[in-house]
Coordinates of C-alpha atoms in Angstrom, one line a residue:
M6 CA 83.3 -86.1 47.7
S7 CA 80.6 -84.8 50.1
S8 CA 79.4 -86.7 53.1
S9 CA 76.1 -87.1 51.3
S10 CA 77.7 -88.8 48.2
R11 CA 76.2 -92.1 47.3
H12 CA 77.6 -95.1 45.3
I13 CA 75.5 -95.5 42.1
L14 CA 75.9 -98.3 39.6
T15 CA 74.9 -97.5 36.1
A16 CA 74.3 -100.7 34.1
P17 CA 73.7 -100.1 30.3
A18 CA 72.6 -103.2 28.5
W19 CA 75.3 -105.3 26.8
P20 CA 75.1 -104.9 23.0
Y21 CA 75.2 -108.2 21.1
A22 CA 78.4 -108.6 19.1
N23 CA 76.9 -109.4 15.8
G24 CA 77.0 -106.0 14.0
P25 CA 77.4 -102.3 14.3
R26 CA 75.0 -100.3 16.4
H27 CA 72.3 -98.1 14.9
I28 CA 70.7 -95.1 16.4
G29 CA 67.6 -97.1 17.4
H30 CA 69.8 -99.3 19.6
V31 CA 71.7 -96.5 21.3
S32 CA 68.6 -94.3 22.0
G33 CA 67.3 -97.0 24.3
F34 CA 70.3 -98.4 26.3
A35 CA 73.3 -96.2 25.8
L36 CA 72.6 -92.5 25.6
P37 CA 70.0 -92.4 28.5
A38 CA 72.5 -94.3 30.7
D39 CA 75.3 -91.9 29.9
M40 CA 73.2 -88.8 30.5
F41 CA 72.1 -90.2 33.8
S42 CA 75.7 -91.0 34.8
R43 CA 77.0 -87.6 33.9
F44 CA 74.2 -85.9 36.0
Q45 CA 75.0 -88.1 39.0
R46 CA 78.7 -87.4 38.8
M47 CA 77.9 -83.6 38.6
S48 CA 75.7 -84.1 41.7
G49 CA 78.7 -85.4 43.6
N50 CA 77.8 -89.1 43.6
Q51 CA 80.3 -91.9 43.0
V52 CA 79.2 -93.5 39.7
L53 CA 80.4 -96.8 38.4
M54 CA 79.2 -97.4 34.8
V55 CA 80.2 -100.7 33.3
S56 CA 79.1 -102.9 30.4
G57 CA 80.6 -104.6 27.4
T58 CA 79.8 -106.8 24.4
D59 CA 77.6 -109.9 24.8
E60 CA 79.5 -112.5 22.7
H61 CA 78.1 -116.0 23.3
G62 CA 75.1 -117.9 21.9
T63 CA 74.0 -119.6 18.8
P64 CA 73.3 -116.4 16.7
I65 CA 77.1 -115.6 16.9
Q66 CA 77.9 -119.1 15.8
V67 CA 75.4 -119.1 13.0
Q68 CA 76.7 -115.8 11.6
A69 CA 80.3 -116.9 12.0
D70 CA 79.5 -120.1 9.9
K71 CA 77.9 -117.9 7.2
E72 CA 81.1 -115.8 7.0
G73 CA 83.5 -118.7 7.2
V74 CA 85.2 -117.5 10.4
T75 CA 85.3 -118.7 14.0
A76 CA 82.8 -117.4 16.6
R77 CA 85.8 -115.8 18.4
E78 CA 87.0 -114.0 15.3
L79 CA 83.5 -112.6 14.7
A80 CA 83.2 -111.5 18.3
D81 CA 86.6 -109.9 18.2
R82 CA 85.6 -107.9 15.1
Y83 CA 82.3 -106.6 16.4
N84 CA 83.7 -105.9 19.9
R85 CA 86.0 -103.3 18.2
V86 CA 83.3 -102.0 15.9
I87 CA 80.8 -101.5 18.8
A88 CA 83.4 -100.0 21.1
E89 CA 84.2 -97.4 18.4
D90 CA 80.5 -96.6 18.0
L91 CA 80.1 -96.0 21.7
L92 CA 83.3 -94.1 22.0
G93 CA 82.1 -91.8 19.1
L94 CA 78.9 -91.2 21.1
G95 CA 80.9 -89.8 24.0
M96 CA 79.9 -92.7 26.4
S97 CA 81.7 -92.3 29.7
Y98 CA 82.1 -95.9 30.7
D99 CA 84.4 -96.7 33.6
L100 CA 84.9 -100.0 31.9
F101 CA 83.7 -101.4 28.6
T102 CA 84.6 -105.1 28.5
R103 CA 83.3 -108.3 27.0
T104 CA 81.8 -111.7 28.0
T105 CA 84.7 -113.7 26.7
T106 CA 87.2 -112.8 29.4
A107 CA 88.6 -115.3 31.9
N108 CA 87.3 -113.0 34.7
H109 CA 83.7 -113.2 33.3
Y110 CA 83.9 -117.0 33.0
K111 CA 85.1 -117.3 36.6
V112 CA 82.4 -115.0 38.0
V113 CA 79.6 -116.6 36.0
Q114 CA 80.7 -120.1 37.2
E115 CA 80.7 -118.8 40.8
I116 CA 77.2 -117.5 40.5
F117 CA 76.0 -120.8 38.9
K118 CA 77.6 -122.8 41.8
G119 CA 76.1 -120.5 44.4
L120 CA 72.6 -121.0 42.9
Y121 CA 73.2 -124.7 42.5
D122 CA 74.4 -125.2 46.0
N123 CA 71.3 -123.4 47.3
G124 CA 69.0 -125.6 45.3
Y125 CA 67.8 -123.0 42.8
I126 CA 69.3 -124.8 39.8
F127 CA 68.4 -128.4 39.0
P128 CA 69.0 -130.8 36.0
H129 CA 66.0 -131.6 33.9
T130 CA 65.3 -133.6 30.7
T131 CA 63.5 -131.4 28.3
M132 CA 62.6 -131.1 24.6
G133 CA 65.1 -129.1 22.7
A134 CA 64.8 -127.6 19.2
I135 CA 67.3 -129.0 16.6
S136 CA 67.9 -127.9 13.0
P137 CA 67.3 -131.1 11.0
S138 CA 69.8 -130.0 8.4
T139 CA 72.7 -129.1 10.7
G140 CA 72.0 -131.0 13.9
R141 CA 72.7 -127.8 15.8
T142 CA 70.5 -126.4 18.6
L143 CA 68.2 -123.6 17.5
P144 CA 68.0 -120.8 20.0
D145 CA 64.5 -119.9 21.2
R146 CA 64.6 -116.5 19.5
Y147 CA 65.4 -118.1 16.2
I148 CA 62.1 -120.0 16.2
E149 CA 58.9 -118.3 15.2
G150 CA 55.3 -119.4 15.1
T151 CA 51.8 -118.7 16.3
C152 CA 51.4 -117.9 20.0
P153 CA 49.3 -120.6 21.7
I154 CA 47.9 -118.0 24.1
C155 CA 46.9 -115.0 22.0
G156 CA 47.2 -116.3 18.5
Y157 CA 49.8 -113.7 17.3
D158 CA 51.6 -115.0 14.2
G159 CA 55.1 -113.6 14.9
A160 CA 55.7 -115.0 18.4
R161 CA 59.3 -116.0 19.2
G162 CA 60.2 -119.2 20.9
D163 CA 61.0 -117.5 24.2
Q164 CA 58.4 -114.8 24.3
C165 CA 55.3 -113.3 22.5
D166 CA 55.8 -109.6 21.9
N167 CA 52.1 -109.2 21.5
C168 CA 50.8 -110.6 24.8
G169 CA 54.1 -110.5 26.7
N170 CA 53.9 -114.1 27.9
Q171 CA 57.0 -116.3 28.2
L172 CA 57.0 -119.3 25.9
D173 CA 58.9 -122.5 25.0
P174 CA 59.5 -123.2 21.4
I175 CA 57.6 -126.5 21.5
D176 CA 54.5 -124.6 22.6
L177 CA 54.4 -122.6 19.3
I178 CA 51.8 -123.5 16.7
N179 CA 53.5 -124.2 13.3
P180 CA 57.1 -123.3 14.5
V181 CA 59.7 -122.6 11.9
S182 CA 63.4 -121.7 12.0
R183 CA 64.2 -118.1 11.2
I184 CA 67.6 -119.2 9.9
N185 CA 66.4 -121.3 6.9
G186 CA 62.6 -121.7 7.3
E187 CA 62.7 -125.4 8.1
T188 CA 60.5 -127.0 10.7
P189 CA 62.6 -127.7 13.9
K190 CA 62.9 -131.2 15.2
F191 CA 62.3 -131.5 19.0
V192 CA 64.5 -134.1 20.8
E193 CA 65.1 -135.0 24.4
T194 CA 68.1 -133.3 26.0
E195 CA 69.3 -132.8 29.6
H196 CA 69.7 -129.2 30.7
F197 CA 70.0 -127.2 33.9
M198 CA 67.0 -125.1 34.9
L199 CA 66.7 -122.0 37.0
D200 CA 63.8 -122.5 39.4
L201 CA 62.0 -119.2 38.9
P202 CA 58.8 -120.4 40.7
A203 CA 60.8 -120.6 43.9
F204 CA 61.2 -116.8 43.7
T205 CA 57.5 -115.9 43.2
D206 CA 57.0 -114.6 46.7
A207 CA 60.3 -112.8 46.9
L208 CA 60.0 -111.3 43.5
G209 CA 56.4 -110.2 44.2
A210 CA 57.5 -108.4 47.4
Y211 CA 60.4 -106.8 45.6
L212 CA 58.3 -105.6 42.7
R213 CA 55.4 -104.4 44.7
G214 CA 57.9 -102.3 46.7
K215 CA 58.7 -100.4 43.5
Q216 CA 55.1 -99.0 43.1
G217 CA 55.4 -95.3 42.2
Q218 CA 59.2 -95.6 41.7
W219 CA 59.5 -97.5 38.4
R220 CA 58.0 -96.5 35.0
P221 CA 54.4 -97.8 35.0
N222 CA 54.9 -99.9 31.8
V223 CA 57.9 -101.7 33.2
L224 CA 56.3 -102.4 36.6
K225 CA 53.0 -103.6 35.2
F226 CA 54.7 -105.9 32.7
S227 CA 56.9 -107.4 35.4
L228 CA 54.0 -107.9 37.9
N229 CA 52.0 -109.6 35.2
L230 CA 54.7 -112.2 34.7
L231 CA 54.5 -113.3 38.3
D232 CA 51.2 -115.1 37.6
D233 CA 52.9 -117.9 35.6
L234 CA 56.6 -118.1 36.4
Q235 CA 58.1 -121.3 34.9
P236 CA 61.6 -122.9 35.3
R237 CA 63.9 -121.6 32.6
A238 CA 66.7 -123.6 30.9
I239 CA 70.1 -122.0 31.5
S240 CA 72.2 -124.4 29.4
R241 CA 72.3 -125.2 25.7
D242 CA 73.6 -127.9 23.4
L243 CA 76.3 -125.7 22.0
D244 CA 80.1 -125.5 21.8
W245 CA 80.4 -121.7 22.1
G246 CA 79.8 -120.3 25.6
V247 CA 80.8 -120.6 29.3
P248 CA 81.4 -124.2 30.5
I249 CA 79.1 -125.7 33.1
P250 CA 81.2 -125.9 36.3
L251 CA 80.2 -129.3 37.6
D252 CA 81.9 -132.7 37.4
G253 CA 80.8 -134.6 34.3
W254 CA 79.8 -131.3 32.6
R255 CA 82.7 -128.9 32.6
D256 CA 84.6 -130.8 29.9
N257 CA 81.5 -131.6 27.8
P258 CA 82.2 -129.8 24.5
A259 CA 78.5 -129.8 23.5
K260 CA 77.0 -128.2 26.6
K261 CA 77.4 -124.6 27.6
L262 CA 75.6 -122.1 29.8
Y263 CA 72.8 -120.2 27.9
V264 CA 73.8 -116.8 26.7
W265 CA 71.1 -114.8 28.6
F266 CA 72.3 -116.4 31.9
D267 CA 75.9 -115.4 31.4
A268 CA 75.1 -112.0 29.9
V269 CA 73.2 -110.5 32.9
I270 CA 76.0 -111.6 35.2
G271 CA 78.2 -109.3 33.1
Y272 CA 77.2 -106.3 35.1
F273 CA 78.7 -107.9 38.2
S274 CA 81.7 -109.5 36.5
A275 CA 82.6 -106.2 34.8
S276 CA 82.5 -104.5 38.3
V277 CA 84.9 -107.1 39.6
E278 CA 87.2 -106.6 36.6
W279 CA 87.1 -102.8 37.0
A280 CA 88.2 -103.2 40.6
R281 CA 91.1 -105.4 39.8
R282 CA 92.2 -103.2 37.0
K283 CA 92.3 -100.1 39.3
G284 CA 94.5 -102.1 41.8
D285 CA 91.8 -102.4 44.5
P286 CA 90.2 -105.9 44.0
E287 CA 87.6 -105.3 46.7
A288 CA 86.4 -101.9 45.4
W289 CA 83.4 -103.4 43.7
R290 CA 81.8 -104.2 47.1
A291 CA 80.9 -100.5 47.6
W292 CA 78.5 -100.7 44.7
W293 CA 77.2 -104.2 45.2
Q294 CA 77.0 -104.7 49.0
D295 CA 76.6 -101.3 50.6
P296 CA 72.8 -101.2 51.5
D297 CA 72.8 -97.5 50.7
A298 CA 74.2 -98.0 47.1
L299 CA 71.8 -97.6 44.2
A300 CA 71.8 -99.6 40.9
Y301 CA 70.1 -98.5 37.7
Y302 CA 69.8 -100.8 34.6
F303 CA 69.1 -99.3 31.2
M304 CA 67.7 -101.3 28.2
G305 CA 65.0 -101.4 25.5
K306 CA 61.6 -102.8 26.4
D307 CA 62.3 -106.2 24.8
N308 CA 64.8 -106.9 27.6
I309 CA 62.6 -106.1 30.6
V310 CA 62.0 -109.7 31.7
F311 CA 65.8 -110.5 32.0
H312 CA 66.4 -107.5 34.2
S313 CA 63.2 -107.3 36.3
E314 CA 62.6 -111.0 36.9
I315 CA 65.5 -113.3 36.0
W316 CA 68.5 -111.2 37.1
P317 CA 66.9 -110.3 40.5
A318 CA 66.0 -114.0 41.0
M319 CA 69.6 -115.0 40.3
L320 CA 70.8 -112.4 42.8
M321 CA 68.3 -113.5 45.4
G322 CA 69.2 -117.2 44.9
Y323 CA 72.9 -116.6 45.2
S324 CA 72.3 -114.5 48.3
G325 CA 70.1 -117.3 49.8
Q326 CA 66.9 -115.3 49.7
G327 CA 64.4 -117.4 47.7
D328 CA 61.7 -119.8 49.0
K329 CA 64.4 -122.5 49.6
G330 CA 66.5 -120.2 51.7
G331 CA 70.3 -120.9 51.5
T332 CA 73.5 -119.2 52.4
P333 CA 75.2 -116.5 50.4
G334 CA 78.0 -117.7 48.0
S335 CA 81.7 -117.0 48.6
L336 CA 81.3 -113.4 47.3
G337 CA 78.5 -112.6 49.8
S338 CA 75.0 -111.1 49.4
L339 CA 74.6 -108.9 46.3
N340 CA 72.3 -105.8 45.8
L341 CA 69.2 -106.0 43.7
P342 CA 68.4 -103.4 41.0
T343 CA 67.1 -100.2 42.4
E344 CA 65.4 -99.5 39.1
V345 CA 65.0 -101.1 35.7
V346 CA 64.9 -98.2 33.3
S347 CA 63.4 -99.4 30.1
S348 CA 62.9 -97.3 27.0
E349 CA 60.3 -97.9 24.3
F350 CA 61.4 -98.2 20.6
L351 CA 62.7 -95.6 18.2
T352 CA 61.3 -96.0 14.7
M353 CA 62.6 -94.4 11.5
E354 CA 60.3 -92.4 9.3
G355 CA 57.4 -94.6 10.5
R356 CA 59.1 -97.9 10.0
K357 CA 60.8 -100.3 12.5
F358 CA 64.6 -100.2 12.4
S359 CA 65.8 -103.3 10.5
S360 CA 69.4 -103.9 9.4
S361 CA 68.3 -106.8 7.2
R362 CA 65.8 -104.6 5.4
Q363 CA 68.1 -101.6 5.2
V364 CA 65.8 -99.5 7.3
V365 CA 68.7 -98.3 9.4
I366 CA 71.0 -95.4 10.3
Y367 CA 74.2 -96.7 11.7
V368 CA 76.0 -94.7 14.5
K369 CA 79.2 -94.5 12.4
D370 CA 77.4 -93.2 9.3
F371 CA 75.5 -90.6 11.5
L372 CA 78.7 -89.4 13.2
D373 CA 80.5 -89.1 9.8
R374 CA 78.0 -86.3 8.9
Y375 CA 76.8 -84.8 12.2
D376 CA 78.1 -83.7 15.6
V377 CA 77.4 -86.2 18.4
D378 CA 75.7 -83.5 20.5
A379 CA 73.0 -83.1 17.9
L380 CA 72.1 -86.8 18.4
R381 CA 72.4 -86.7 22.1
Y382 CA 70.2 -83.6 22.3
Y383 CA 67.6 -85.2 20.0
V384 CA 67.4 -88.4 22.2
A385 CA 67.2 -86.3 25.3
V386 CA 64.2 -84.3 24.2
A387 CA 62.5 -86.6 21.7
G388 CA 63.7 -90.1 22.5
P389 CA 61.4 -93.1 23.3
E390 CA 61.4 -92.6 27.0
N391 CA 57.7 -93.4 27.8
Q392 CA 56.4 -94.4 24.3
D393 CA 57.6 -95.4 20.9
T394 CA 58.8 -92.3 19.0
D395 CA 59.6 -91.7 15.4
F396 CA 62.9 -90.3 14.1
T397 CA 62.5 -88.2 11.0
W398 CA 65.2 -86.1 9.3
A399 CA 62.9 -83.1 9.2
E400 CA 62.3 -83.2 13.0
F401 CA 66.0 -83.8 13.6
V402 CA 66.9 -80.7 11.6
R403 CA 64.2 -78.7 13.4
R404 CA 65.2 -79.7 16.9
N405 CA 68.9 -79.0 16.1
N406 CA 68.4 -75.7 14.3
D407 CA 65.5 -74.2 16.3
E408 CA 66.2 -75.5 19.8
L409 CA 69.8 -76.6 20.2
V410 CA 71.4 -73.9 18.1
A411 CA 69.0 -71.0 18.1
A412 CA 67.7 -71.3 21.7
W413 CA 70.3 -73.0 23.9
G414 CA 73.3 -72.2 21.8
N415 CA 72.3 -68.6 21.5
L416 CA 71.7 -68.3 25.3
V417 CA 75.1 -69.8 26.1
N418 CA 76.9 -67.8 23.5
R419 CA 75.4 -64.5 24.7
S420 CA 76.0 -65.3 28.3
I421 CA 79.7 -66.3 27.8
N422 CA 80.3 -63.2 25.6
M423 CA 78.8 -60.9 28.2
A424 CA 80.9 -62.5 31.0
A425 CA 84.0 -62.2 28.9
K426 CA 83.4 -58.6 27.9
N427 CA 82.4 -57.3 31.4
V428 CA 84.3 -59.6 33.8
G429 CA 86.9 -61.4 31.8
A430 CA 85.7 -64.8 33.1
I431 CA 82.6 -66.6 34.4
P432 CA 82.2 -64.9 37.8
E433 CA 82.6 -66.9 41.0
A434 CA 79.2 -67.6 42.7
G435 CA 78.6 -65.3 45.6
E436 CA 76.0 -65.5 48.4
L437 CA 72.8 -66.8 46.9
T438 CA 69.6 -64.8 47.3
D439 CA 66.1 -66.2 47.6
A440 CA 65.5 -65.3 44.0
D441 CA 68.7 -67.1 43.0
R442 CA 67.7 -70.2 44.9
A443 CA 64.2 -70.1 43.4
L444 CA 65.7 -69.9 39.9
L445 CA 68.1 -72.8 40.5
E446 CA 65.3 -74.9 41.9
R447 CA 63.0 -74.2 38.9
S448 CA 65.7 -74.9 36.4

């Protein structure tokens, strides 16, 4: 490694373990992250790319009940399916793990305790949505209704995709369960809250410092959220998840940490697991505590809030850097994201990808017919980097045949043939001329 080499964390979003991945998924979080990592490694930087399957929460439990299996059995199955999808795509993870490991539970509970000890987590009695027919908690995203702010009909219980505002299910007008269409019942329940308002100033300074560095859509959306930060519940009435590490709570079978809280910690817990697996338990610190280290998080635009607001707030709180101050937890201060790299959506022949409506191209089905490089190239040149883009088979064929094969493939083939015929190998680079340097710079 050169003396100018930097430590770079690549953090692709954690796919939810409830089904195989389709090409709309991977065009947003997976392939861009992998291309970035490969480029950084070729540039001489020390890259750590870690992620895994996100396996907790009510949706897993609901689907497991439907299929007559346990939540763990369902998660085990789809962890394997998703890992095979990503392996087929040529993803170069240093570690692909899962949120149901003992290591993940331990790290999540440590982050919780650090936030709690610094005063950024507090208990609060709130109104929770319950399914009248099953008595089970309904997750925010499984409740839909009319947004009380903009009037959009398809707002979810946690966020309105039309106006971007964070919501609570009880605020929705005419809320209904997406599971069975019934009207949820709201009952009092005690939960732990993350005190997001206590990070308004710190998050504001952090985000404003990213002007000109982040994609404009990500930064504008994130800055707009600062105007109305509210405490967010980080626990749920559920028996599937990470136990709450406090006396009187850790053995409560009906209370667990909320899936979004534990999932974002996965980037850190996976780094800790990677270090232990390589026989150097402290190795993660070079990526998480070196002030010169960089961290890039890749996801679709529906996950911006968790990565640009909530995860930075959690890191600040654990490090004792919010309005209430505090001291770093036992693992020390942790680095904030350098950039939140959010892609827009990939549609299919003019329609939104939807597994339930069979508007979908699964990764496995795609790779059964086509070479992975054809897909990687398509996402690189025509993916939803700055705006929603539409995948069509005609455009896929054109890009592959006219550009990848006829242009790039032909150039490489002719160059290699010429080198083989005239030199016998690719020649070693000699002293570069000004023209050489100009050409390299341009390319």
